Amino acid sequence: MIKANDPKLKSWVEIPSDSDFSIQNIPFGIFKTDSLGPRAATAIGNKVLDLSVLQREGYFDGLNLPEEVFSNHVLNDFIGLGKETNRAVRNRISDLLEAGNEELRSDAKVCDLAFFEQSEVEMCMPVHVPNYTDFYSSEQHAYNVGCMFRDPANALMPNWKHLPVGYHGRASSIVVSGTPFHRPKGQTKADDAEMPSFNPCRLLDFELEMAFITGKENGLGNPVSTREAEEYIFGFVIFNDWSARDMQKWEYVPLGPFLAKNFASHISPWIVTMDALEPFRVPGPKQEPKVLPYLEYEGNYHFDLNLQVAIQPEGQDETVVTNSNFKYMYWNCLQQLAHHTVNGCNMQVGDMYASGTISGPTPEEYGSMLELAWRGTKPIALKGGGERKFIQDHDTVIMRGHAERNGVRVGFGEVRAKVLPAK
Amino acid sequence: MIKANDPKLKSWVEIPSDSDFSIQNIPFGIFKTDSLGPRAATAIGNKVLDLSVLQREGYFDGLNLPEEVFSNHVLNDFIGLGKETNRAVRNRISDLLEAGNEELRSDAKVCDLAFFEQSEVEMCMPVHVPNYTDFYSSEQHAYNVGCMFRDPANALMPNWKHLPVGYHGRASSIVVSGTPFHRPKGQTKADDAEMPSFNPCRLLDFELEMAFITGKENGLGNPVSTREAEEYIFGFVIFNDWSARDMQKWEYVPLGPFLAKNFASHISPWIVTMDALEPFRVPGPKQEPKVLPYLEYEGNYHFDLNLQVAIQPEGQDETVVTNSNFKYMYWNCLQQLAHHTVNGCNMQVGDMYASGTISGPTPEEYGSMLELAWRGTKPIALKGGGERKFIQDHDTVIMRGHAERNGVRVGFGEVRAKVLPAK
C-alpha cells in the first residue's frame, strides 16, 4: 500500500466528514491570492497549504527537488520529475499533516504563512496543457447518441468496440473552474432551412467527463504499452466538455467536432493523483469482442468514483440533474494511452486526456443534457421552478466527484462555470 | 510597399538565380551547429545569418528588442513582439544585406561569426506549437475525396461551401524537415474482414499543405474579424500532413482523423513572413453561394505560390509527382482565422493552421498520392523505374514552394522526410 493511502491516517488539521480533501487525498493545484502570485499547493479539509513555503522552509529537504519548483505558475515541472519523486512528496506532505506529527504543527510561523482558507484563495490552471485529446469511451453515451442520430439497432459504429475512439481537442481554451465564458456564436442550419444562419448557440450542453494528465514523455515513435501506461499518468481532474449541439450537428461532418467544442472546457482545479485513487479501483466490463493484444491489460483500472452534475439558475437553488460514476467506462486510461501511442504519437508532460461523456446505464445517470432530456423531448424539472432541455444564460453548471471506501473519502471538489449571454 | 519587398533591391551576398532566399524574402528560422545551440537566423542565398550575433553586436539597437530574443530555442518570443517590430527587424536585416550598405559587410569579425553555409547547419523547429488545426479548404481535394468515398453528384458535404471545415490536430508530433520517422502501426480493417487487424500502415500518403503561424493572442471570447486577421498572421511554412489512409478509414467515424495523422507532420524550417508574400497575393475564386457576413473579406488573400512534391526512393533520382499552387484554395487564411475564432476560441503565439491538401484542377496538380494514383488505380511511374501508389519504406518525400514575380523569387526551401520501416 502506498503510505499516504493508509485508511488509518488521521490529520491534526480539522477535516469535515464530508470533505473531499482527507489526509488520504493530498491533491496538487495552483492558487493565488490578492497579494501572492500563483504557486503550488495541496488541499486538506477546508484549507490550502502553500507548498512553495514548505519548500523554502526546508520541509522537503532530502527529496532532491529543484529549487523553487513549487513557485512556478504551473505544476508541469513538478509533475515531470517523475512518479517516484511525486510520490515521495505526497508521502512527505501526508507525514507533516498526520496527527501526532508536531514538526509542522508546532511551527507557528510557517503554519501562519502556509495555510489559507480555500474560500479565501483563487484557484488557477494547475498545468500548462501542451496537448488535449478527448475520448468517447462510455458505451452508454455512445449508444444513446447513436440511438438519437442513427438507430438503436446500429447505435455503435463498427469500430467502437475495437478501439477507444478519440479525437484531438483544443488545448488553449481549457480553463479552470470559475472562469467566466460567453455562450458561443456560430453557424447552425435547421433541417428545413436552405441556408445556414449565424446566431448564438441555442443548444448549449455540458458533458460530464474525467481527464487524466500525463507526467512523462515517451518520445516520438515509442509506443507505451498498457503495462507501462500507469507510469505515465500523474492524476485526474473533472472535465466539463462544453458542447454547442446545434453548431456541432452542422459542422462535424466529415472531420469531427470543432467550433462546437473549442470555445471553452472547464476543469476542476485540484489534480487527484493516480496514487490517491488506487484504493478505489474496480474491475471494468468484460470486453466482447476480444480486443487486440495491444489493448489487453491486467488488473483493475476503472474507478468507483461518484460523479454529480447540478444546474443552478441565477438566484435559485441548484438542482442535481445526474448522478453518474466513472466506473461506467468501457475503455480505461491504460487502454486509451496505449492506443494513442501505438502509432508512435508522443505524449508530453501536462497533456490532458478526457474520457468522453460518462453515462451510466439508467436515465438518471446520463452525462449530458442531450441524453438526460433526450434531445429536448423530456425536459428536466428544476427545484426552483421551470425546466431545462439545455443550458440557459446565467445558469451555473457544477460538477462534483468523490470516491468513498472504508471510511475514507477522496474527491475533486467542484468544477463550476456560469454561462454568460453571447456577446 | 513594404520596404524590404522592393524588387529593385540587390544584395552584396551572392544569391544564385534559382535561390528561394532572395533579399526580398528574409525568412526566420532556428538553426544549430555541432558547437552552437539553437538560435534564430535568416536565410540569404545559400547562407544562414545568425541573428543572435547581430543583436549582440548592436545591429538591432534602437529597435527595442528584448535582450537575447534571438538566442531562444524558438521564435515565439520574437514573433509575439508584434507585427510592427517583426517588420522593423526584417527591414533592418534587408538594409544590412543591401548592395551598397557596408555596415555589416565591412565588419569582417561579425561576418565571420554570423554567416554559415546552409549545408553546414542543422535546422530546428522554428516555433513551439501550442495548438495545431488542419483545415480542408481546397475544393478540388474535397471534391476528389468525395468522389472516391461517396459519389461525384454529392462529393462536397452540404456544409463545405458555407464554412472552412477544419479539425484539431496533434501539436506534439509536428517536426521539422529532415526528422526521421517510422511507418506507423495501427488498426485497419479490410472491407471483407470480420475483425480488424494490427499491422504497419499499408497506405502511407503525404498531403501537400501550407500552414500559417499566428503571432498575436486574441484572448478567450474575442473573435477576430477577417479585417483584423492579417495582424494575427506572422508567416507561412510548407506542411506535410502525413496520412495513414487505411488506419484513417477504419478509425475516423464519427469524430475525425486521429492516429492516422498524429504520428508525424513535417514542416519546412523557414517561416516566410506574411509581409514577404504580399507581392504574390492574387484574387481567390468567387464564392457561391454567398458566404455569411463574418466570412466576407476585402482584398486579395490567396497566394500565387508554386508547390511541388517529389518522391526519391533510396538510391534513385527523385521523381516530381505533382505541381500544385497555393492559389487553388477556396477558403483563404483570413476566413479560416475568422471562422476559428468566431465562437471565441483563443489563438496563441506559434499556433499552426494548415490549409488542408492543396489540389489543383488537373490530375497533375493533385496534392496527395490518394488522388494522384486515384486510390491505387493509376500508379505513378518513377524515373528510376518502378511505380508508386502510396509511399514505401525508405522513400524520401520532398516538398518545395516558391513564388516568382517581376524577377523576384521568394520561397520556402524544402521540407524533406524519409520513411523508415515500422519498428
Short mmCIF file of C-alpha atoms in Angstrom, two decimals, chain A residues 42-301:
data_model
loop_
_atom_site.label_atom_id
_atom_site.label_comp_id
_atom_site.label_asym_id
_atom_site.label_seq_id
_atom_site.Cartn_x
_atom_site.Cartn_y
_atom_site.Cartn_z
CA THR A 42 -2.25 20.86 -1.65
CA ALA A 43 -5.74 20.86 -0.15
CA ILE A 44 -6.55 19.47 3.29
CA GLY A 45 -10.04 19.84 4.74
CA ASN A 46 -11.10 23.41 4.10
CA LYS A 47 -7.51 24.61 3.90
CA VAL A 48 -4.99 25.20 1.17
CA LEU A 49 -1.38 24.50 2.09
CA ASP A 50 1.25 26.52 0.19
CA LEU A 51 3.96 24.09 -0.91
CA SER A 52 6.32 26.86 -2.00
CA VAL A 53 6.51 28.00 1.63
CA LEU A 54 7.15 24.46 2.84
CA GLN A 55 9.94 24.03 0.32
CA ARG A 56 11.53 27.37 1.19
CA GLU A 57 11.45 26.49 4.87
CA GLY A 58 13.22 23.21 4.24
CA TYR A 59 10.36 20.79 4.75
CA PHE A 60 11.20 18.95 1.55
CA ASP A 61 14.95 18.82 2.11
CA GLY A 62 16.34 15.45 1.18
CA LEU A 63 13.85 14.89 -1.64
CA ASN A 64 16.19 16.43 -4.24
CA LEU A 65 13.61 18.82 -5.64
CA PRO A 66 14.74 21.58 -7.99
CA GLU A 67 14.86 24.94 -6.26
CA GLU A 68 11.58 26.83 -6.20
CA VAL A 69 9.76 24.08 -8.10
CA PHE A 70 6.57 24.94 -6.21
CA SER A 71 6.89 28.63 -7.03
CA ASN A 72 6.17 28.05 -10.72
CA HIS A 73 2.83 29.17 -12.13
CA VAL A 74 2.01 25.63 -13.21
CA LEU A 75 2.80 22.13 -11.94
CA ASN A 76 4.43 20.84 -15.13
CA ASP A 77 7.99 20.92 -13.81
CA PHE A 78 6.98 19.17 -10.60
CA ILE A 79 4.94 16.55 -12.41
CA GLY A 80 7.78 15.98 -14.86
CA LEU A 81 10.10 14.96 -12.02
CA GLY A 82 8.54 11.53 -12.25
CA LYS A 83 6.29 9.32 -10.25
CA GLU A 84 8.85 8.34 -7.64
CA THR A 85 9.50 11.94 -6.67
CA ASN A 86 5.83 12.92 -6.91
CA ARG A 87 5.01 10.03 -4.59
CA ALA A 88 7.77 10.92 -2.14
CA VAL A 89 6.43 14.48 -1.93
CA ARG A 90 2.87 13.28 -1.37
CA ASN A 91 4.05 10.90 1.35
CA ARG A 92 6.04 13.68 2.97
CA ILE A 93 3.06 16.06 2.98
CA SER A 94 0.98 13.26 4.48
CA ASP A 95 3.57 12.81 7.23
CA LEU A 96 3.59 16.51 8.02
CA LEU A 97 -0.21 16.57 8.31
CA GLU A 98 -0.55 13.35 10.31
CA ALA A 99 -1.95 13.50 13.82
CA GLY A 100 0.91 13.14 16.24
CA ASN A 101 3.48 14.73 13.94
CA GLU A 102 4.35 18.07 15.54
CA GLU A 103 7.03 19.07 13.04
CA LEU A 104 4.89 21.47 11.01
CA ARG A 105 2.05 21.82 13.50
CA SER A 106 4.37 23.32 16.14
CA ASP A 107 5.99 25.69 13.61
CA ALA A 108 3.54 28.54 14.13
CA LYS A 109 5.45 30.93 11.89
CA VAL A 110 5.35 28.61 8.89
CA CYS A 111 1.76 27.48 9.54
CA ASP A 112 0.74 31.09 9.56
CA LEU A 113 2.43 31.69 6.19
CA ALA A 114 1.43 28.44 4.51
CA PHE A 115 -2.19 27.75 5.45
CA PHE A 116 -5.07 29.57 3.76
CA GLU A 117 -8.79 29.08 3.83
CA GLN A 118 -9.94 27.62 0.50
CA SER A 119 -12.65 30.25 0.44
CA GLU A 120 -10.01 33.00 0.53
CA VAL A 121 -7.87 31.94 -2.41
CA GLU A 122 -8.36 31.83 -6.14
CA MET A 123 -7.53 28.59 -7.88
CA CYS A 124 -5.61 28.75 -11.18
CA MET A 125 -4.97 26.33 -14.04
CA PRO A 126 -2.88 23.58 -12.41
CA VAL A 127 -0.89 22.80 -15.56
CA HIS A 128 0.04 24.21 -18.91
CA VAL A 129 -1.68 21.83 -21.36
CA PRO A 130 0.51 21.10 -24.40
CA ASN A 131 -1.97 18.70 -25.98
CA TYR A 132 -5.56 17.72 -25.35
CA THR A 133 -7.40 14.64 -26.58
CA ASP A 134 -11.00 13.72 -25.95
CA PHE A 135 -12.03 10.08 -25.99
CA TYR A 136 -15.53 8.67 -26.40
CA SER A 137 -15.23 5.71 -24.10
CA SER A 138 -18.56 5.30 -22.31
CA GLU A 139 -20.65 2.68 -24.07
CA GLN A 140 -23.95 4.02 -22.73
CA HIS A 141 -23.14 7.51 -24.04
CA ALA A 142 -22.08 6.28 -27.47
CA TYR A 143 -25.18 4.08 -27.57
CA ASN A 144 -27.50 6.93 -26.57
CA VAL A 145 -26.07 9.29 -29.16
CA GLY A 146 -26.19 6.52 -31.77
CA CYS A 147 -29.85 5.86 -30.97
CA MET A 148 -30.73 9.51 -31.33
CA PHE A 149 -28.84 10.24 -34.52
CA ARG A 150 -28.92 6.83 -36.20
CA ASP A 151 -30.93 3.91 -34.91
CA PRO A 152 -30.87 1.60 -31.88
CA ALA A 153 -30.02 -1.45 -33.99
CA ASN A 154 -26.80 0.15 -35.22
CA ALA A 155 -26.16 2.62 -32.44
CA LEU A 156 -22.46 1.84 -32.03
CA MET A 157 -20.18 2.38 -35.00
CA PRO A 158 -18.41 -0.81 -36.20
CA ASN A 159 -15.06 0.38 -34.80
CA TRP A 160 -16.35 1.33 -31.34
CA LYS A 161 -15.68 -1.95 -29.51
CA HIS A 162 -12.33 -2.44 -31.22
CA LEU A 163 -10.58 0.78 -30.33
CA PRO A 164 -11.08 3.69 -27.93
CA VAL A 165 -12.37 6.27 -30.40
CA GLY A 166 -10.87 9.68 -29.73
CA TYR A 167 -10.13 12.99 -31.39
CA HIS A 168 -7.89 15.96 -30.81
CA GLY A 169 -9.38 18.91 -28.95
CA ARG A 170 -8.28 22.47 -28.38
CA ALA A 171 -5.76 22.94 -25.57
CA SER A 172 -5.84 26.76 -25.43
CA SER A 173 -9.45 27.04 -24.34
CA ILE A 174 -9.23 24.69 -21.35
CA VAL A 175 -9.81 26.89 -18.32
CA VAL A 176 -10.12 26.36 -14.61
CA SER A 177 -13.35 26.17 -12.61
CA GLY A 178 -14.91 29.57 -12.16
CA THR A 179 -13.59 31.17 -15.35
CA PRO A 180 -16.40 33.19 -16.93
CA PHE A 181 -17.33 32.49 -20.52
CA HIS A 182 -19.93 33.57 -23.03
CA ARG A 183 -22.40 31.48 -24.96
CA PRO A 184 -20.67 30.89 -28.29
CA LYS A 185 -21.97 32.15 -31.60
CA GLY A 186 -21.67 30.18 -34.77
CA GLN A 187 -23.23 28.64 -37.81
CA THR A 188 -26.22 26.36 -37.50
CA LYS A 189 -28.66 25.08 -40.05
CA ALA A 190 -32.21 23.99 -39.33
CA ASP A 191 -33.22 20.79 -41.12
CA ASP A 192 -35.83 22.66 -43.12
CA ALA A 193 -33.68 25.72 -43.88
CA GLU A 194 -31.98 26.11 -47.22
CA MET A 195 -29.07 28.13 -45.87
CA PRO A 196 -27.21 28.19 -42.57
CA SER A 197 -27.57 31.12 -40.22
CA PHE A 198 -25.25 32.79 -37.75
CA ASN A 199 -26.55 33.11 -34.22
CA PRO A 200 -25.82 32.37 -30.58
CA CYS A 201 -25.81 28.64 -29.88
CA ARG A 202 -29.33 27.51 -28.95
CA LEU A 203 -28.47 24.02 -27.65
CA LEU A 204 -25.64 24.57 -25.18
CA ASP A 205 -24.79 21.41 -23.26
CA PHE A 206 -22.32 20.14 -20.69
CA GLU A 207 -20.53 16.81 -20.95
CA LEU A 208 -19.53 15.14 -17.70
CA GLU A 209 -16.04 13.74 -18.14
CA MET A 210 -12.90 12.87 -16.26
CA ALA A 211 -9.46 13.63 -17.69
CA PHE A 212 -6.05 12.23 -16.90
CA ILE A 213 -2.86 14.27 -17.02
CA THR A 214 0.39 12.76 -18.21
CA GLY A 215 3.64 13.22 -16.33
CA LYS A 216 6.17 11.54 -18.59
CA GLU A 217 7.30 11.78 -22.20
CA ASN A 218 7.61 8.74 -24.43
CA GLY A 219 9.23 10.47 -27.38
CA LEU A 220 8.04 10.31 -30.98
CA GLY A 221 8.00 6.77 -32.31
CA ASN A 222 7.87 4.96 -28.96
CA PRO A 223 4.56 3.31 -28.10
CA VAL A 224 3.58 2.96 -24.45
CA SER A 225 2.12 -0.44 -23.57
CA THR A 226 -0.84 -0.91 -21.22
CA ARG A 227 1.67 -2.35 -18.76
CA GLU A 228 3.76 0.83 -18.84
CA ALA A 229 0.88 3.30 -19.07
CA GLU A 230 0.32 3.81 -15.34
CA GLU A 231 3.85 5.27 -15.06
CA TYR A 232 2.76 8.00 -17.48
CA ILE A 233 -0.38 9.06 -15.62
CA PHE A 234 0.07 11.63 -12.87
CA GLY A 235 -3.55 12.15 -11.90
CA PHE A 236 -7.09 13.15 -12.80
CA VAL A 237 -9.40 16.16 -12.90
CA ILE A 238 -13.11 16.53 -13.60
CA PHE A 239 -13.63 17.87 -17.10
CA ASN A 240 -16.68 19.74 -18.43
CA ASP A 241 -16.52 19.39 -22.19
CA TRP A 242 -18.99 22.14 -23.13
CA SER A 243 -20.74 21.36 -26.39
CA ALA A 244 -22.80 23.50 -28.74
CA ARG A 245 -25.07 20.79 -30.09
CA ASP A 246 -26.63 22.80 -32.91
CA MET A 247 -23.27 24.03 -34.17
CA GLN A 248 -21.82 20.53 -33.85
CA LYS A 249 -24.56 18.98 -35.94
CA TRP A 250 -23.87 21.31 -38.87
CA GLU A 251 -20.08 21.38 -38.78
CA TYR A 252 -18.88 17.95 -37.69
CA VAL A 253 -19.10 16.02 -40.97
CA PRO A 254 -16.66 14.63 -42.02
CA LEU A 255 -13.77 15.69 -39.77
CA GLY A 256 -15.31 15.83 -36.30
CA PRO A 257 -16.35 18.46 -33.73
CA PHE A 258 -14.53 21.80 -33.91
CA LEU A 259 -16.14 25.15 -33.01
CA ALA A 260 -18.87 23.28 -31.15
CA LYS A 261 -16.24 22.39 -28.54
CA ASN A 262 -13.30 24.77 -28.62
CA PHE A 263 -14.93 27.88 -27.11
CA ALA A 264 -14.27 26.61 -23.55
CA SER A 265 -13.75 23.48 -21.44
CA HIS A 266 -13.66 23.75 -17.66
CA ILE A 267 -11.61 21.58 -15.31
CA SER A 268 -11.58 21.13 -11.55
CA PRO A 269 -8.55 22.86 -10.00
CA TRP A 270 -7.13 20.00 -7.94
CA ILE A 271 -5.30 17.13 -9.59
CA VAL A 272 -6.02 13.99 -7.60
CA THR A 273 -3.10 11.66 -8.14
CA MET A 274 -3.34 8.22 -9.71
CA ASP A 275 -1.85 7.02 -6.41
CA ALA A 276 -4.64 8.51 -4.30
CA LEU A 277 -7.26 6.84 -6.48
CA GLU A 278 -5.63 3.41 -6.20
CA PRO A 279 -7.89 2.15 -3.35
CA PHE A 280 -10.97 2.88 -5.44
CA ARG A 281 -10.05 0.85 -8.49
CA VAL A 282 -12.59 -1.72 -9.62
CA PRO A 283 -12.87 -4.20 -12.48
CA GLY A 284 -14.10 -2.95 -15.83
CA PRO A 285 -16.67 -4.60 -18.07
CA LYS A 286 -15.85 -7.77 -19.93
CA GLN A 287 -14.82 -6.66 -23.40
CA GLU A 288 -16.51 -8.60 -26.16
CA PRO A 289 -15.36 -8.99 -28.89
CA LYS A 290 -11.88 -9.64 -27.53
CA VAL A 291 -9.61 -6.66 -28.01
CA LEU A 292 -6.37 -6.77 -29.98
CA PRO A 293 -3.34 -7.76 -27.87
CA TYR A 294 -2.01 -4.18 -27.57
CA LEU A 295 -5.26 -3.21 -25.78
CA GLU A 296 -5.25 -6.09 -23.28
CA TYR A 297 -4.41 -5.17 -19.70
CA GLU A 298 -4.06 -6.74 -16.30
CA GLY A 299 -5.51 -5.55 -13.01
CA ASN A 300 -8.31 -3.15 -12.18
CA TYR A 301 -8.12 0.25 -13.83
#
